[in-house]
PDB file of C-alpha atoms in Angstrom:
ATOM      1  CA  ASP W 211      98.600  24.447 144.932  1.00 56.00           C
ATOM      2  CA  ALA W 212      97.993  28.076 145.922  1.00 64.00           C
ATOM      3  CA  GLY W 213      99.643  27.650 149.326  1.00 87.00           C
ATOM      4  CA  ILE W 214      96.525  28.169 151.436  1.00 93.00           C
ATOM      5  CA  THR W 215      95.937  26.343 154.694  1.00 96.00           C
ATOM      6  CA  GLN W 216      93.019  26.570 157.083  1.00 97.00           C
ATOM      7  CA  SER W 217      92.895  25.591 160.721  1.00 96.00           C
ATOM      8  CA  PRO W 218      91.247  23.842 162.319  1.00 97.00           C
ATOM      9  CA  ARG W 219      89.809  21.614 159.595  1.00 96.00           C
ATOM     10  CA  HIS W 220      86.980  20.433 161.815  1.00 97.00           C
ATOM     11  CA  LYS W 221      85.504  21.940 164.955  1.00 97.00           C
ATOM     12  CA  VAL W 222      82.526  21.187 167.170  1.00 97.00           C
ATOM     13  CA  THR W 223      81.550  23.847 169.676  1.00 97.00           C
ATOM     14  CA  GLU W 224      78.617  24.904 171.792  1.00 97.00           C
ATOM     15  CA  THR W 225      76.242  27.809 171.357  1.00 97.00           C
ATOM     16  CA  GLY W 226      77.553  30.988 172.910  1.00 97.00           C
ATOM     17  CA  THR W 227      81.244  30.141 172.777  1.00 96.00           C
ATOM     18  CA  PRO W 228      83.767  32.206 170.778  1.00 96.00           C
ATOM     19  CA  VAL W 229      85.429  30.547 167.801  1.00 97.00           C
ATOM     20  CA  THR W 230      88.356  31.688 165.662  1.00 98.00           C
ATOM     21  CA  LEU W 231      89.229  30.192 162.314  1.00 98.00           C
ATOM     22  CA  ARG W 232      92.602  30.831 160.720  1.00 98.00           C
ATOM     23  CA  CYS W 233      93.569  31.169 157.089  1.00 98.00           C
ATOM     24  CA  HIS W 234      97.258  31.192 156.207  1.00 97.00           C
ATOM     25  CA  GLN W 235      98.808  31.846 152.792  1.00 95.00           C
ATOM     26  CA  THR W 236     102.411  31.525 151.712  1.00 92.00           C
ATOM     27  CA  GLU W 237     102.366  33.534 148.466  1.00 85.00           C
ATOM     28  CA  ASN W 238     101.958  37.123 149.662  1.00 87.00           C
ATOM     29  CA  HIS W 239      98.666  37.730 147.879  1.00 89.00           C
ATOM     30  CA  ARG W 240      96.980  41.023 148.617  1.00 89.00           C
ATOM     31  CA  TYR W 241      93.333  39.984 148.720  1.00 92.00           C
ATOM     32  CA  MET W 242      91.857  37.415 151.108  1.00 95.00           C
ATOM     33  CA  TYR W 243      88.271  36.313 151.627  1.00 96.00           C
ATOM     34  CA  TRP W 244      86.084  34.285 153.945  1.00 98.00           C
ATOM     35  CA  TYR W 245      83.041  32.456 152.584  1.00 97.00           C
ATOM     36  CA  ARG W 246      80.499  30.115 154.046  1.00 97.00           C
ATOM     37  CA  GLN W 247      78.983  27.265 152.066  1.00 95.00           C
ATOM     38  CA  ASP W 248      75.463  26.084 152.778  1.00 93.00           C
ATOM     39  CA  PRO W 249      73.186  23.773 150.746  1.00 86.00           C
ATOM     40  CA  GLY W 250      71.146  25.699 148.208  1.00 84.00           C
ATOM     41  CA  HIS W 251      73.164  28.894 148.625  1.00 86.00           C
ATOM     42  CA  GLY W 252      76.477  28.172 146.993  1.00 89.00           C
ATOM     43  CA  LEU W 253      79.225  30.217 148.621  1.00 94.00           C
ATOM     44  CA  ARG W 254      78.437  33.533 150.249  1.00 95.00           C
ATOM     45  CA  LEU W 255      81.015  36.163 151.133  1.00 95.00           C
ATOM     46  CA  ILE W 256      81.350  36.966 154.835  1.00 97.00           C
ATOM     47  CA  HIS W 257      84.277  39.433 154.926  1.00 97.00           C
ATOM     48  CA  TYR W 258      87.230  40.266 152.765  1.00 95.00           C
ATOM     49  CA  SER W 259      90.568  42.014 153.095  1.00 95.00           C
ATOM     50  CA  TYR W 260      92.444  44.156 150.585  1.00 91.00           C
ATOM     51  CA  GLY W 261      95.577  44.602 152.668  1.00 90.00           C
ATOM     52  CA  VAL W 262      96.995  44.471 156.183  1.00 93.00           C
ATOM     53  CA  LYS W 263      94.459  46.010 158.553  1.00 92.00           C
ATOM     54  CA  ASP W 264      92.127  46.744 155.591  1.00 94.00           C
ATOM     55  CA  THR W 265      88.916  44.732 155.736  1.00 96.00           C
ATOM     56  CA  ASP W 266      85.289  45.136 154.719  1.00 95.00           C
ATOM     57  CA  LYS W 267      81.964  43.366 155.057  1.00 95.00           C
ATOM     58  CA  GLY W 268      80.517  40.955 152.584  1.00 93.00           C
ATOM     59  CA  GLU W 269      77.008  39.699 151.997  1.00 91.00           C
ATOM     60  CA  VAL W 270      76.536  37.772 155.271  1.00 95.00           C
ATOM     61  CA  SER W 271      78.750  39.517 157.841  1.00 96.00           C
ATOM     62  CA  ASP W 272      76.377  39.668 160.841  1.00 96.00           C
ATOM     63  CA  GLY W 273      77.820  37.736 163.784  1.00 96.00           C
ATOM     64  CA  TYR W 274      81.341  37.605 162.322  1.00 97.00           C
ATOM     65  CA  SER W 275      84.455  39.729 162.663  1.00 97.00           C
ATOM     66  CA  VAL W 276      87.847  39.483 160.976  1.00 97.00           C
ATOM     67  CA  SER W 277      91.386  40.649 161.483  1.00 97.00           C
ATOM     68  CA  ARG W 278      94.466  40.824 159.291  1.00 97.00           C
ATOM     69  CA  SER W 279      97.571  41.915 161.155  1.00 96.00           C
ATOM     70  CA  LYS W 280      99.977  40.214 158.724  1.00 95.00           C
ATOM     71  CA  THR W 281      99.795  39.679 154.979  1.00 94.00           C
ATOM     72  CA  GLU W 282      99.802  35.907 155.373  1.00 95.00           C
ATOM     73  CA  ASP W 283      97.081  35.489 158.010  1.00 97.00           C
ATOM     74  CA  PHE W 284      93.360  36.274 157.907  1.00 98.00           C
ATOM     75  CA  LEU W 285      91.335  35.368 160.987  1.00 98.00           C
ATOM     76  CA  LEU W 286      87.582  34.884 161.166  1.00 98.00           C
ATOM     77  CA  THR W 287      85.963  35.164 164.617  1.00 98.00           C
ATOM     78  CA  LEU W 288      82.513  34.170 165.724  1.00 97.00           C
ATOM     79  CA  GLU W 289      82.156  36.171 168.945  1.00 93.00           C
ATOM     80  CA  SER W 290      79.293  34.042 170.247  1.00 96.00           C
ATOM     81  CA  ALA W 291      78.554  31.059 168.039  1.00 97.00           C
ATOM     82  CA  THR W 292      74.973  30.179 167.136  1.00 97.00           C
ATOM     83  CA  SER W 293      73.527  27.062 165.509  1.00 96.00           C
ATOM     84  CA  SER W 294      72.827  29.072 162.338  1.00 96.00           C
ATOM     85  CA  GLN W 295      76.597  29.432 161.925  1.00 97.00           C
ATOM     86  CA  THR W 296      77.018  25.691 161.460  1.00 97.00           C
ATOM     87  CA  SER W 297      78.546  25.582 158.010  1.00 97.00           C
ATOM     88  CA  VAL W 298      81.641  24.886 155.971  1.00 97.00           C
ATOM     89  CA  TYR W 299      83.944  27.899 155.860  1.00 98.00           C
ATOM     90  CA  PHE W 300      86.324  28.547 153.001  1.00 97.00           C
ATOM     91  CA  CYS W 301      89.155  30.998 152.767  1.00 97.00           C
ATOM     92  CA  ALA W 302      90.310  32.289 149.394  1.00 95.00           C
ATOM     93  CA  ILE W 303      93.088  34.482 148.028  1.00 94.00           C
ATOM     94  CA  SER W 304      93.387  36.570 144.910  1.00 89.00           C
ATOM     95  CA  GLU W 305      95.742  38.946 143.196  1.00 75.00           C
ATOM     96  CA  VAL W 306      95.412  41.468 140.424  1.00 69.00           C
ATOM     97  CA  SER W 307      97.152  40.123 137.346  1.00 66.00           C
ATOM     98  CA  SER W 308      97.123  40.644 133.604  1.00 57.00           C
ATOM     99  CA  GLY W 309      95.977  37.079 133.103  1.00 59.00           C
ATOM    100  CA  GLY W 310      92.802  37.431 135.071  1.00 63.00           C
ATOM    101  CA  ASN W 311      91.866  37.861 138.676  1.00 78.00           C
ATOM    102  CA  GLU W 312      90.685  34.430 139.745  1.00 84.00           C
ATOM    103  CA  GLN W 313      90.404  33.332 143.339  1.00 90.00           C
ATOM    104  CA  PHE W 314      92.072  30.247 144.812  1.00 91.00           C
ATOM    105  CA  PHE W 315      90.482  28.401 147.695  1.00 94.00           C
ATOM    106  CA  GLY W 316      91.656  26.663 150.827  1.00 94.00           C
ATOM    107  CA  PRO W 317      90.484  23.182 151.859  1.00 93.00           C
ATOM    108  CA  GLY W 318      87.731  24.417 154.174  1.00 95.00           C
ATOM    109  CA  THR W 319      86.792  24.190 157.848  1.00 97.00           C
ATOM    110  CA  ARG W 320      83.693  22.285 158.884  1.00 96.00           C
ATOM    111  CA  LEU W 321      82.163  23.989 161.930  1.00 98.00           C
ATOM    112  CA  THR W 322      79.336  22.476 163.948  1.00 97.00           C
ATOM    113  CA  VAL W 323      77.634  24.579 166.620  1.00 97.00           C
ATOM    114  CA  LEU W 324      75.542  22.481 169.018  1.00 96.00           C
TER     115      LEU W 324
ATOM    116  CA  GLY Q1066      72.030  43.706 141.860  1.00 84.00           C
ATOM    117  CA  ASN Q1067      74.502  41.147 140.610  1.00 89.00           C
ATOM    118  CA  SER Q1068      73.462  37.508 140.688  1.00 93.00           C
ATOM    119  CA  VAL Q1069      74.072  34.078 139.166  1.00 96.00           C
ATOM    120  CA  THR Q1070      71.433  31.439 138.470  1.00 96.00           C
ATOM    121  CA  GLN Q1071      72.319  27.809 137.809  1.00 95.00           C
ATOM    122  CA  MET Q1072      70.163  24.883 136.846  1.00 88.00           C
ATOM    123  CA  GLU Q1073      69.126  22.824 139.821  1.00 85.00           C
ATOM    124  CA  GLY Q1074      70.599  19.418 140.325  1.00 86.00           C
ATOM    125  CA  PRO Q1075      71.331  16.756 140.780  1.00 94.00           C
ATOM    126  CA  VAL Q1076      72.208  15.938 137.204  1.00 96.00           C
ATOM    127  CA  THR Q1077      72.617  12.208 136.716  1.00 97.00           C
ATOM    128  CA  LEU Q1078      74.306  10.880 133.583  1.00 97.00           C
ATOM    129  CA  SER Q1079      75.801   7.700 132.263  1.00 97.00           C
ATOM    130  CA  GLU Q1080      79.479   7.612 131.406  1.00 97.00           C
ATOM    131  CA  GLU Q1081      80.261   9.085 127.939  1.00 97.00           C
ATOM    132  CA  ALA Q1082      77.048  11.130 127.879  1.00 97.00           C
ATOM    133  CA  PHE Q1083      76.976  14.802 126.867  1.00 97.00           C
ATOM    134  CA  LEU Q1084      76.827  17.313 129.691  1.00 97.00           C
ATOM    135  CA  THR Q1085      75.280  20.762 129.800  1.00 97.00           C
ATOM    136  CA  ILE Q1086      74.916  22.783 133.002  1.00 97.00           C
ATOM    137  CA  ASN Q1087      73.112  26.060 132.431  1.00 97.00           C
ATOM    138  CA  CYS Q1088      74.276  29.305 134.006  1.00 97.00           C
ATOM    139  CA  THR Q1089      72.825  32.780 133.508  1.00 97.00           C
ATOM    140  CA  TYR Q1090      73.839  35.987 135.193  1.00 96.00           C
ATOM    141  CA  THR Q1091      72.722  39.508 135.988  1.00 95.00           C
ATOM    142  CA  ALA Q1092      75.424  42.118 136.318  1.00 91.00           C
ATOM    143  CA  THR Q1093      76.246  45.725 135.718  1.00 84.00           C
ATOM    144  CA  GLY Q1094      79.198  46.440 133.487  1.00 82.00           C
ATOM    145  CA  TYR Q1095      81.335  43.684 132.024  1.00 84.00           C
ATOM    146  CA  PRO Q1096      81.980  40.897 134.519  1.00 91.00           C
ATOM    147  CA  SER Q1097      84.427  38.042 134.260  1.00 92.00           C
ATOM    148  CA  LEU Q1098      82.816  34.602 134.446  1.00 95.00           C
ATOM    149  CA  PHE Q1099      84.091  31.427 136.065  1.00 96.00           C
ATOM    150  CA  TRP Q1100      83.291  27.785 136.587  1.00 97.00           C
ATOM    151  CA  TYR Q1101      84.620  26.148 139.735  1.00 97.00           C
ATOM    152  CA  VAL Q1102      84.441  22.453 140.622  1.00 97.00           C
ATOM    153  CA  GLN Q1103      84.275  20.915 144.084  1.00 96.00           C
ATOM    154  CA  TYR Q1104      85.102  17.233 144.506  1.00 94.00           C
ATOM    155  CA  PRO Q1105      83.787  15.470 147.618  1.00 89.00           C
ATOM    156  CA  GLY Q1106      85.466  16.672 150.812  1.00 86.00           C
ATOM    157  CA  GLU Q1107      87.609  19.243 149.026  1.00 88.00           C
ATOM    158  CA  GLY Q1108      87.750  22.961 148.403  1.00 90.00           C
ATOM    159  CA  LEU Q1109      86.857  24.671 145.136  1.00 94.00           C
ATOM    160  CA  GLN Q1110      89.132  24.441 142.125  1.00 94.00           C
ATOM    161  CA  LEU Q1111      89.015  26.812 139.189  1.00 94.00           C
ATOM    162  CA  LEU Q1112      87.856  24.855 136.145  1.00 96.00           C
ATOM    163  CA  LEU Q1113      87.753  27.574 133.494  1.00 96.00           C
ATOM    164  CA  LYS Q1114      87.128  31.273 133.000  1.00 94.00           C
ATOM    165  CA  ALA Q1115      86.264  33.919 130.417  1.00 94.00           C
ATOM    166  CA  THR Q1116      86.939  37.609 130.818  1.00 91.00           C
ATOM    167  CA  LYS Q1117      85.045  39.184 127.909  1.00 90.00           C
ATOM    168  CA  ALA Q1118      82.139  38.576 125.576  1.00 92.00           C
ATOM    169  CA  ASP Q1119      82.555  35.702 123.070  1.00 94.00           C
ATOM    170  CA  ASP Q1120      85.568  34.318 124.946  1.00 94.00           C
ATOM    171  CA  LYS Q1121      85.565  30.548 125.308  1.00 97.00           C
ATOM    172  CA  GLY Q1122      87.104  29.029 128.408  1.00 95.00           C
ATOM    173  CA  SER Q1123      88.220  25.410 128.269  1.00 97.00           C
ATOM    174  CA  ASN Q1124      89.944  22.890 130.493  1.00 96.00           C
ATOM    175  CA  LYS Q1125      89.942  19.081 130.929  1.00 95.00           C
ATOM    176  CA  GLY Q1126      87.419  18.677 128.095  1.00 97.00           C
ATOM    177  CA  PHE Q1127      84.991  21.203 129.591  1.00 98.00           C
ATOM    178  CA  GLU Q1128      84.035  24.358 127.685  1.00 98.00           C
ATOM    179  CA  ALA Q1129      81.940  27.452 128.292  1.00 98.00           C
ATOM    180  CA  THR Q1130      81.365  30.488 126.080  1.00 97.00           C
ATOM    181  CA  TYR Q1131      80.674  33.980 127.441  1.00 96.00           C
ATOM    182  CA  ARG Q1132      77.432  35.055 125.711  1.00 96.00           C
ATOM    183  CA  LYS Q1133      76.642  38.684 126.492  1.00 93.00           C
ATOM    184  CA  GLU Q1134      73.505  38.755 124.348  1.00 94.00           C
ATOM    185  CA  THR Q1135      71.908  35.977 126.399  1.00 95.00           C
ATOM    186  CA  THR Q1136      73.836  36.712 129.646  1.00 95.00           C
ATOM    187  CA  SER Q1137      74.837  33.062 129.799  1.00 97.00           C
ATOM    188  CA  PHE Q1138      77.919  30.932 130.460  1.00 98.00           C
ATOM    189  CA  HIS Q1139      76.762  27.326 130.056  1.00 98.00           C
ATOM    190  CA  LEU Q1140      79.194  24.535 130.902  1.00 98.00           C
ATOM    191  CA  GLU Q1141      79.520  21.653 128.413  1.00 98.00           C
ATOM    192  CA  LYS Q1142      81.494  18.461 128.048  1.00 98.00           C
ATOM    193  CA  GLY Q1143      81.171  16.034 125.188  1.00 96.00           C
ATOM    194  CA  SER Q1144      81.784  12.804 127.085  1.00 96.00           C
ATOM    195  CA  VAL Q1145      81.657  12.682 130.868  1.00 97.00           C
ATOM    196  CA  GLN Q1146      83.540  10.239 133.056  1.00 97.00           C
ATOM    197  CA  VAL Q1147      82.776   8.857 136.507  1.00 96.00           C
ATOM    198  CA  SER Q1148      85.641  11.008 137.800  1.00 96.00           C
ATOM    199  CA  ASP Q1149      83.721  14.151 136.761  1.00 97.00           C
ATOM    200  CA  SER Q1150      81.199  13.535 139.553  1.00 97.00           C
ATOM    201  CA  ALA Q1151      81.341  16.700 141.650  1.00 97.00           C
ATOM    202  CA  VAL Q1152      79.523  19.936 142.386  1.00 96.00           C
ATOM    203  CA  TYR Q1153      79.958  22.680 139.784  1.00 97.00           C
ATOM    204  CA  PHE Q1154      79.650  26.377 140.613  1.00 97.00           C
ATOM    205  CA  CYS Q1155      79.189  29.225 138.195  1.00 97.00           C
ATOM    206  CA  ALA Q1156      80.446  32.609 139.423  1.00 96.00           C
ATOM    207  CA  LEU Q1157      80.931  36.171 138.284  1.00 93.00           C
ATOM    208  CA  MET Q1158      83.437  38.840 139.233  1.00 91.00           C
ATOM    209  CA  THR Q1159      82.553  42.450 138.572  1.00 81.00           C
ATOM    210  CA  SER Q1160      85.234  44.914 137.586  1.00 75.00           C
ATOM    211  CA  GLY Q1161      86.685  47.319 140.123  1.00 70.00           C
ATOM    212  CA  GLY Q1162      85.410  45.482 143.161  1.00 70.00           C
ATOM    213  CA  TYR Q1163      88.380  43.867 144.936  1.00 83.00           C
ATOM    214  CA  ASN Q1164      87.974  40.693 142.878  1.00 83.00           C
ATOM    215  CA  LYS Q1165      84.881  39.638 144.800  1.00 88.00           C
ATOM    216  CA  LEU Q1166      82.991  36.628 143.462  1.00 92.00           C
ATOM    217  CA  ILE Q1167      79.250  36.040 143.360  1.00 93.00           C
ATOM    218  CA  PHE Q1168      78.345  32.364 143.140  1.00 94.00           C
ATOM    219  CA  GLY Q1169      75.422  30.387 141.889  1.00 95.00           C
ATOM    220  CA  ALA Q1170      73.915  27.747 144.168  1.00 94.00           C
ATOM    221  CA  GLY Q1171      75.898  24.917 142.582  1.00 95.00           C
ATOM    222  CA  THR Q1172      74.863  21.902 140.509  1.00 96.00           C
ATOM    223  CA  ARG Q1173      75.694  18.389 141.639  1.00 96.00           C
ATOM    224  CA  LEU Q1174      76.699  16.014 138.855  1.00 97.00           C
ATOM    225  CA  ALA Q1175      76.650  12.247 139.336  1.00 97.00           C
ATOM    226  CA  VAL Q1176      78.077  10.083 136.565  1.00 97.00           C
ATOM    227  CA  HIS Q1177      77.391   6.354 136.615  1.00 96.00           C
ATOM    228  CA  PRO Q1178      79.362   3.640 134.796  1.00 94.00           C
TER     229      PRO Q1178
END
């Protein structure tokens, strides 16, 4: 267990409303990531963070913003949700180590935008 | 650019059959390679990894060998069980890039008794 929680686990919202998803880690890892999972695409990186207040865009960042004000929390915001953002969202953490730099994933948030 | 290609699923096997899921990659430099598994309704779990050419990763009876000459990292298991039914993702991590992963599309495996 890598100590990663995501909230909420399920959410249904309407087009045009703002949505914030939270990722919380308990192990003080430096790197955090947000992915979305869609059929036929595997997981695609939305944004990532390499430290408090240090974030950058991933492959599919349009329509999303992130914030990291504390090491343990990484927030993903959809400013104005659209139906194309219906997906399962996963948070992940990673750390640089001599044994390899694998990522560990949270349980996911299923978001439906009507 | 960097990319990962996996064989399309679903793969349907009988219990105790031999499993191969093909994975090839395109990358600059010397990436690390991973297989993740996702059981129904859950997040991704690291199954195995290899960090340099000719390394073999293994876990829970699954194996994959990092083949630089063929840019491949095929997943194999000698005898699958019903409990192995899941979606399997191949992924690469390039060096010097904040540990970012690039995933294949995933391969669904269904094992029947």
